[in-house]
CSV table of C-alpha atoms in Angstrom, one decimal:
chain,number,residue,atom,x,y,z
A,173,MET,CA,0.0,0.0,0.0
A,174,SER,CA,1.2,3.5,-0.8
A,175,SER,CA,2.4,5.7,2.0
A,176,ASN,CA,2.7,8.8,-0.3
A,177,SER,CA,6.3,9.2,1.1
A,178,ILE,CA,9.3,10.8,-0.6
A,179,LYS,CA,11.0,8.5,-3.2
A,180,LEU,CA,14.3,9.9,-4.3
A,181,LEU,CA,15.8,8.7,-7.6
A,182,THR,CA,18.9,9.6,-9.5
A,183,GLY,CA,20.6,8.7,-12.8
A,184,ASN,CA,24.3,8.6,-13.4
A,185,SER,CA,25.0,12.4,-13.4
A,186,HIS,CA,25.7,13.1,-9.8
A,187,PRO,CA,25.2,10.1,-7.5
A,188,ALA,CA,27.3,11.6,-4.7
A,189,LEU,CA,25.0,14.7,-4.4
A,190,ALA,CA,21.9,12.5,-4.6
A,191,GLN,CA,23.3,10.3,-1.8
A,192,ARG,CA,23.9,13.4,0.5
A,193,VAL,CA,20.3,14.7,-0.2
A,194,ALA,CA,19.0,11.3,0.7
A,195,GLU,CA,20.9,11.2,4.0
A,196,ARG,CA,19.7,14.7,4.8
A,197,LEU,CA,16.0,13.6,4.2
A,198,GLY,CA,16.6,10.4,6.1
A,199,VAL,CA,15.6,8.2,3.1
A,200,GLU,CA,17.3,5.5,0.9
A,201,LEU,CA,17.8,6.2,-2.7
A,202,LEU,CA,15.3,4.1,-4.7
A,203,ASP,CA,16.8,0.9,-5.9
A,204,MET,CA,17.1,1.2,-9.6
A,205,SER,CA,19.6,0.9,-12.6
A,206,VAL,CA,20.2,3.2,-15.4
A,207,PHE,CA,22.3,1.6,-18.0
A,208,LYS,CA,23.0,1.5,-21.9
A,209,TYR,CA,22.5,-1.3,-24.2
A,210,SER,CA,25.2,-2.3,-26.7
A,211,ASN,CA,23.7,0.0,-29.3
A,212,GLN,CA,23.9,2.9,-26.7
A,213,GLU,CA,20.3,3.2,-26.1
A,214,THR,CA,19.5,4.1,-22.4
A,215,SER,CA,17.3,2.1,-20.3
A,216,VAL,CA,15.9,2.2,-16.8
A,217,ILE,CA,14.9,-0.6,-14.4
A,218,MET,CA,13.1,0.3,-11.1
A,219,ARG,CA,13.1,-2.4,-8.5
A,220,GLU,CA,10.6,-0.7,-6.1
A,221,SER,CA,7.0,0.5,-6.7
A,222,VAL,CA,6.4,4.3,-7.0
A,223,ARG,CA,2.7,4.0,-7.3
A,224,ASP,CA,0.9,6.8,-5.7
A,225,GLU,CA,4.2,8.1,-4.2
A,226,ASP,CA,5.8,11.6,-4.3
A,227,VAL,CA,8.7,11.1,-6.6
A,228,PHE,CA,11.8,13.3,-6.7
A,229,ILE,CA,14.4,12.7,-9.5
A,230,LEU,CA,17.8,14.4,-8.9
A,231,GLN,CA,19.6,14.7,-12.3
A,232,THR,CA,22.0,17.5,-13.2
A,233,THR,CA,23.9,17.9,-16.4
A,234,CYS,CA,27.7,17.5,-16.5
A,235,PRO,CA,30.1,19.0,-19.0
A,236,GLY,CA,31.5,16.8,-21.7
A,237,ASP,CA,30.2,13.9,-23.8
A,238,ASN,CA,27.7,12.8,-21.3
A,239,LEU,CA,25.6,15.9,-21.0
A,240,ASN,CA,23.0,14.7,-23.6
A,241,ASP,CA,23.0,11.2,-22.0
A,242,HIS,CA,22.1,12.6,-18.6
A,243,LEU,CA,19.2,14.5,-20.1
A,244,MET,CA,17.9,11.5,-21.8
A,245,GLU,CA,18.2,9.5,-18.5
A,246,LEU,CA,16.1,12.1,-16.8
A,247,LEU,CA,13.4,12.0,-19.5
A,248,ILE,CA,13.3,8.2,-19.5
A,249,ILE,CA,13.2,8.1,-15.7
A,250,VAL,CA,10.4,10.6,-15.5
A,251,LYS,CA,8.3,8.6,-18.2
A,252,ALA,CA,9.1,5.4,-16.3
A,253,CYS,CA,7.7,6.9,-13.1
A,254,LYS,CA,4.7,8.3,-15.0
A,255,THR,CA,3.7,4.9,-16.4
A,256,ALA,CA,4.3,3.4,-13.0
A,257,SER,CA,1.5,5.7,-11.6
A,258,ALA,CA,3.5,8.0,-9.4
A,259,ARG,CA,1.2,10.6,-7.7
A,260,ARG,CA,3.7,13.6,-8.4
A,261,ILE,CA,7.0,13.7,-10.3
A,262,THR,CA,9.5,16.5,-9.4
A,263,ALA,CA,12.6,16.9,-11.5
A,264,ILE,CA,15.5,18.3,-9.4
A,265,MET,CA,17.9,19.8,-12.0
A,266,PRO,CA,20.6,21.7,-10.0
A,267,ASN,CA,22.3,22.8,-13.3
A,268,PHE,CA,19.6,23.3,-15.9
A,269,PRO,CA,20.8,22.2,-19.4
A,270,TYR,CA,21.0,24.5,-22.4
A,271,ALA,CA,20.2,27.5,-20.1
A,272,ARG,CA,22.4,29.8,-22.1
A,273,GLN,CA,20.2,29.2,-25.3
A,274,ASP,CA,17.2,31.1,-23.8
A,275,LYS,CA,16.6,33.6,-26.6
A,276,LYS,CA,16.9,34.1,-30.3
A,277,ASP,CA,20.1,36.2,-30.2
A,278,LYS,CA,20.9,35.8,-34.0
A,279,SER,CA,19.0,34.8,-37.2
A,280,ARG,CA,17.7,31.2,-37.3
A,281,ALA,CA,19.1,30.4,-33.7
A,282,PRO,CA,17.0,27.8,-31.7
A,283,ILE,CA,15.7,28.7,-28.2
A,284,SER,CA,16.9,25.3,-27.0
A,285,ALA,CA,16.1,26.0,-23.3
A,286,LYS,CA,12.4,26.2,-24.3
A,287,LEU,CA,12.7,22.9,-26.2
A,288,ILE,CA,14.2,21.2,-23.0
A,289,ALA,CA,11.2,22.5,-21.0
A,290,ASN,CA,8.8,21.1,-23.5
A,291,MET,CA,10.5,17.7,-23.4
A,292,ILE,CA,10.5,17.5,-19.6
A,293,GLN,CA,6.8,18.4,-19.4
A,294,ARG,CA,5.9,16.0,-22.2
A,295,ALA,CA,7.7,13.2,-20.4
A,296,GLY,CA,5.3,13.6,-17.5
A,297,CYS,CA,7.0,16.0,-15.0
A,298,ASP,CA,4.7,17.9,-12.6
A,299,HIS,CA,7.2,20.1,-11.0
A,300,VAL,CA,10.8,21.4,-11.4
A,301,ILE,CA,13.3,22.5,-8.8
A,302,THR,CA,16.5,24.1,-10.1
A,303,LEU,CA,19.3,26.3,-8.8
A,304,ASP,CA,20.5,29.8,-10.2
A,305,LEU,CA,19.0,29.7,-13.6
A,306,HIS,CA,21.3,31.5,-16.1
A,307,ALA,CA,18.1,33.4,-17.3
A,308,SER,CA,15.1,33.7,-14.9
A,309,GLN,CA,12.7,33.8,-17.8
A,310,ILE,CA,13.3,30.0,-18.4
A,311,GLN,CA,10.8,29.5,-15.7
A,312,GLY,CA,8.2,31.0,-18.1
A,313,PHE,CA,8.9,28.2,-20.6
A,314,PHE,CA,7.2,25.8,-18.3
A,315,ASP,CA,3.5,25.3,-17.7
A,316,VAL,CA,4.2,23.4,-14.5
A,317,PRO,CA,5.5,25.1,-11.3
A,318,VAL,CA,9.2,25.9,-11.2
A,319,ASP,CA,11.1,26.6,-7.9
A,320,ASN,CA,14.3,28.4,-9.0
A,321,LEU,CA,16.4,28.4,-5.8
A,322,TYR,CA,19.3,30.8,-5.2
A,323,ALA,CA,22.9,30.2,-4.1
A,324,GLU,CA,22.9,33.8,-2.6
A,325,PRO,CA,22.2,32.7,1.0
A,326,LEU,CA,25.1,30.2,0.9
A,327,THR,CA,27.3,32.6,-0.8
A,328,LEU,CA,26.6,35.3,2.0
A,329,ARG,CA,27.4,32.7,4.7
A,330,TYR,CA,30.6,31.7,3.0
A,331,ILE,CA,31.7,35.4,2.6
A,332,ARG,CA,31.0,36.2,6.3
A,333,GLU,CA,32.7,33.1,7.6
A,334,ASN,CA,35.9,33.1,5.4
A,335,PHE,CA,36.8,36.7,4.6
A,336,ASP,CA,37.4,40.1,6.3
A,337,TYR,CA,34.3,41.1,4.2
A,338,LYS,CA,34.0,44.7,5.6
A,339,ASN,CA,37.2,45.4,3.5
A,340,ALA,CA,35.8,43.9,0.3
A,341,VAL,CA,34.1,44.9,-2.8
A,342,ILE,CA,31.6,42.9,-4.8
A,343,VAL,CA,32.5,42.7,-8.5
A,344,SER,CA,30.4,41.6,-11.5
A,345,PRO,CA,32.5,40.2,-14.4
A,346,ASP,CA,30.0,41.5,-17.0
A,347,ALA,CA,27.0,43.7,-17.2
A,348,GLY,CA,24.6,40.7,-17.3
A,349,GLY,CA,25.5,39.8,-13.8
A,350,ALA,CA,25.2,43.3,-12.4
A,351,LYS,CA,21.8,42.5,-10.6
A,352,ARG,CA,23.1,39.5,-8.9
A,353,ALA,CA,26.2,41.4,-7.7
A,354,THR,CA,24.3,44.4,-6.5
A,355,ALA,CA,21.9,42.3,-4.6
A,356,LEU,CA,24.8,40.6,-2.8
A,357,ALA,CA,26.6,43.9,-2.1
A,358,ASP,CA,23.3,45.4,-0.7
A,359,ARG,CA,22.9,42.4,1.7
A,360,LEU,CA,26.6,42.8,3.0
A,361,ASP,CA,26.4,46.7,2.9
A,362,LEU,CA,29.4,46.8,0.5
A,363,ASN,CA,30.5,48.8,-2.5
A,364,PHE,CA,29.9,47.3,-6.0
A,365,ALA,CA,32.2,47.3,-9.2
A,366,LEU,CA,31.6,46.2,-12.7
A,367,ILE,CA,33.8,44.9,-15.5
A,368,HIS,CA,32.7,45.7,-19.0
A,369,LYS,CA,33.8,43.1,-21.5
A,370,GLU,CA,33.8,42.7,-25.2
A,371,ARG,CA,33.8,39.3,-26.9
A,372,SER,CA,35.5,38.7,-30.4
A,373,ARG,CA,33.8,35.4,-30.5
A,374,PRO,CA,31.8,33.0,-28.0
A,375,ASN,CA,33.7,32.0,-25.0
A,376,GLU,CA,36.5,34.3,-25.8
A,377,VAL,CA,36.9,37.8,-24.3
A,378,SER,CA,39.0,40.4,-26.1
A,379,ARG,CA,39.0,43.5,-23.9
A,380,MET,CA,37.9,44.4,-20.3
A,381,THR,CA,37.4,47.7,-18.6
A,382,LEU,CA,37.0,48.1,-14.8
A,383,VAL,CA,34.2,50.5,-13.6
A,384,GLY,CA,34.4,51.2,-9.8
A,385,GLU,CA,37.1,51.4,-7.1
A,386,VAL,CA,38.9,48.3,-5.7
A,387,GLU,CA,42.3,49.6,-4.5
A,388,GLY,CA,43.3,48.0,-1.3
A,389,LYS,CA,40.2,45.8,-1.3
A,390,ILE,CA,39.5,42.1,-1.5
A,391,ALA,CA,37.6,41.9,-4.8
A,392,ILE,CA,34.9,39.2,-4.8
A,393,LEU,CA,33.8,38.3,-8.4
A,394,VAL,CA,30.4,36.7,-8.4
A,395,ASP,CA,28.8,34.8,-11.4
A,396,ASP,CA,26.3,32.0,-12.1
A,397,MET,CA,28.7,29.8,-13.9
A,398,ALA,CA,32.4,29.2,-14.7
A,399,ASP,CA,32.8,27.5,-18.0
A,400,THR,CA,36.1,28.0,-19.7
A,401,CYS,CA,37.2,30.5,-16.9
A,402,GLY,CA,38.6,33.0,-19.4
A,403,THR,CA,36.5,35.8,-18.2
A,404,LEU,CA,37.3,35.2,-14.5
A,405,CYS,CA,41.0,34.9,-15.2
A,406,LYS,CA,41.1,38.1,-17.2
A,407,ALA,CA,38.9,39.8,-14.7
A,408,ALA,CA,41.4,38.9,-12.0
A,409,ASP,CA,44.2,40.5,-14.0
A,410,VAL,CA,42.1,43.7,-14.4
A,411,LEU,CA,41.4,43.9,-10.7
A,412,MET,CA,44.9,43.3,-9.6
A,413,ALA,CA,46.0,46.0,-12.0
A,414,GLY,CA,43.4,48.2,-10.4
A,415,GLY,CA,45.0,47.8,-7.0
A,416,ALA,CA,42.9,45.0,-5.5
A,417,LYS,CA,44.6,43.3,-2.4
A,418,GLU,CA,43.2,39.9,-3.4
A,419,VAL,CA,40.8,38.6,-5.9
A,420,VAL,CA,38.4,35.7,-5.2
A,421,ALA,CA,35.7,34.2,-7.5
A,422,ILE,CA,32.4,32.7,-6.3
A,423,VAL,CA,30.3,31.0,-8.8
A,424,THR,CA,27.4,28.6,-8.6
A,425,HIS,CA,27.9,26.1,-11.4
A,426,ALA,CA,31.4,24.8,-11.9
A,427,ILE,CA,31.3,23.7,-15.6
A,428,LEU,CA,35.1,24.1,-15.9
A,429,SER,CA,35.4,22.9,-19.4
A,430,GLY,CA,38.7,21.8,-21.1
A,431,ASP,CA,41.8,23.3,-19.4
A,432,ALA,CA,39.8,25.7,-17.1
A,433,ALA,CA,41.3,24.1,-14.0
A,434,GLU,CA,44.8,24.8,-15.2
A,435,LYS,CA,43.8,28.4,-16.2
A,436,VAL,CA,42.6,29.0,-12.7
A,437,SER,CA,45.8,27.5,-11.1
A,438,ALA,CA,48.0,29.9,-13.3
A,439,SER,CA,45.8,32.9,-12.7
A,440,LYS,CA,45.8,35.8,-10.1
A,441,LEU,CA,42.7,34.3,-8.4
A,442,SER,CA,43.5,33.4,-4.9
A,443,ARG,CA,40.5,31.2,-4.6
A,444,LEU,CA,37.6,29.8,-6.8
A,445,VAL,CA,34.6,29.0,-4.7
A,446,VAL,CA,31.9,26.9,-6.3
A,447,THR,CA,28.8,24.8,-5.3
A,448,ASP,CA,28.5,21.2,-6.2
A,449,THR,CA,25.6,21.3,-8.5
A,450,VAL,CA,28.0,19.8,-11.0
A,451,PRO,CA,30.5,17.1,-10.0
A,452,HIS,CA,34.0,18.5,-10.2
A,453,ASP,CA,36.2,16.3,-7.9
A,454,ASP,CA,38.5,15.6,-10.9
A,455,LYS,CA,39.0,19.4,-11.3
A,456,LYS,CA,39.8,19.9,-7.7
A,457,LYS,CA,42.6,17.4,-8.0
A,458,ARG,CA,44.1,19.5,-10.8
A,459,CYS,CA,43.6,22.9,-9.1
A,460,ALA,CA,44.2,23.5,-5.3
A,461,LYS,CA,42.5,26.9,-5.5
A,462,ILE,CA,39.0,25.4,-5.9
A,463,ASP,CA,36.7,25.3,-2.7
A,464,THR,CA,33.3,23.8,-2.7
A,465,ILE,CA,30.0,24.8,-1.0
A,466,ASP,CA,27.4,21.9,-0.5
A,467,VAL,CA,24.0,22.5,-1.9
A,468,ALA,CA,22.6,19.1,-0.6
A,469,PRO,CA,20.9,20.6,2.5
A,470,THR,CA,19.2,23.3,0.5
A,471,ILE,CA,17.9,20.8,-2.1
A,472,ALA,CA,16.8,18.4,0.7
A,473,GLU,CA,15.0,21.1,2.4
A,474,ALA,CA,13.3,22.2,-0.8
A,475,CYS,CA,12.1,18.6,-1.3
A,476,ARG,CA,10.8,18.3,2.3
A,477,ARG,CA,8.9,21.6,2.1
A,478,THR,CA,7.5,20.6,-1.4
A,479,HIS,CA,6.3,17.2,0.0
A,480,ASN,CA,4.7,18.7,3.0
A,481,GLY,CA,3.1,21.5,1.1
A,482,GLU,CA,5.1,24.3,2.9
A,483,SER,CA,6.5,27.4,1.3
A,484,VAL,CA,9.8,27.2,-0.4
A,485,SER,CA,10.3,30.9,-0.4
A,486,PHE,CA,12.1,30.7,3.1
A,487,LEU,CA,15.0,29.3,1.1
A,488,PHE,CA,15.4,32.3,-1.1
A,489,SER,CA,16.9,34.3,1.9
A,490,HIS,CA,18.1,31.7,4.4
A,491,ALA,CA,21.1,29.2,4.1
A,492,ILE,CA,20.5,25.7,5.2
C-alpha cells in the first residue's frame, strides 16, 4: 500500500549529491539501474514501486560527452515513473541544461532551453526544482511550477565566515550579472564594481574595462557559472592591476570545461569557490584553489517543504 512518502531517484549524473540529499532527508535512494544497451540506447529498471508516491528525481547535467546522455536519462526516468502511476513527479535539476540558449540572439538560432522545457513536461514531469537559472525567464517556458532556488544565502554565509568582508568589494564580471552582484553587495552593505567586457567570439573575451574602485580591497567576483574561466582569469588581471589586495571568484555552477582548472591555477585568483551542482572532484585534483559549498541541505529542504506543502520561499533568503 502507498504511504505517499518521498521517493528519491537519480541517474548517473551526480550520485554523490543524490546520496547526500537522501541522507539529509533520512531516506534511501530508490533501488534502480540506469544503463546502456550495446547500441547505446539508455534504459531504466526500477526495482521498487512508486505507485501513488511523491517522486523526486535528482539529475544534473555535466560538461562533456555525457551531457545529452544525462538529459535522456532524466526524460526516461520521468516517463518510467509516470507509467508506474507516481502521484507527483518532481525533477530536481541543479544545473539546468542549455540554459544559455534562452533567446533568439541571431538569425535562425534555436531557443533550446524552451525545447528542453517542453521535453521535460511532455515526459510527464509535474514540478521542477533548479538552482540559479542562467536566465530567470526560463521559468516561463514551463506550464508546471518551477522553483528556482538561489545560491545567494550560501554565498553570503561563506563570505561572512571566510573573509574580512568589511574590507571587500563585490564585482560583477559583466553587465549581465550586475543585478546578482548588486543584490549581494546590498545584503553585505558593501560597494559594487563592474567589469565591462567585449567578446570577439563566443567563450573568448577580447577586452575588459573596470568600472568602480577596488584599490586595497578584497575583490569578490560573483557569477552564475564558470565555463572556460577565461572571463574570470582576465577579470582577476584587471582587478589586480586596479590595486585590489586579493581576488576571489564565487560561482554557482562549476562547468570548468577543457583546461579551465589549469587556467585558474595559473591565474591571479587566490580562490575559486563553487557549489557542487556539477560534479568536479577531478577538477579539484588539478587545481588546489577550488573550494566547494555543499548545496545538498538546500535541495533536501526544498524537497521536504514541497512534499509537506510548505512554502519554499524561505530558502530564497536563508542558508540551510
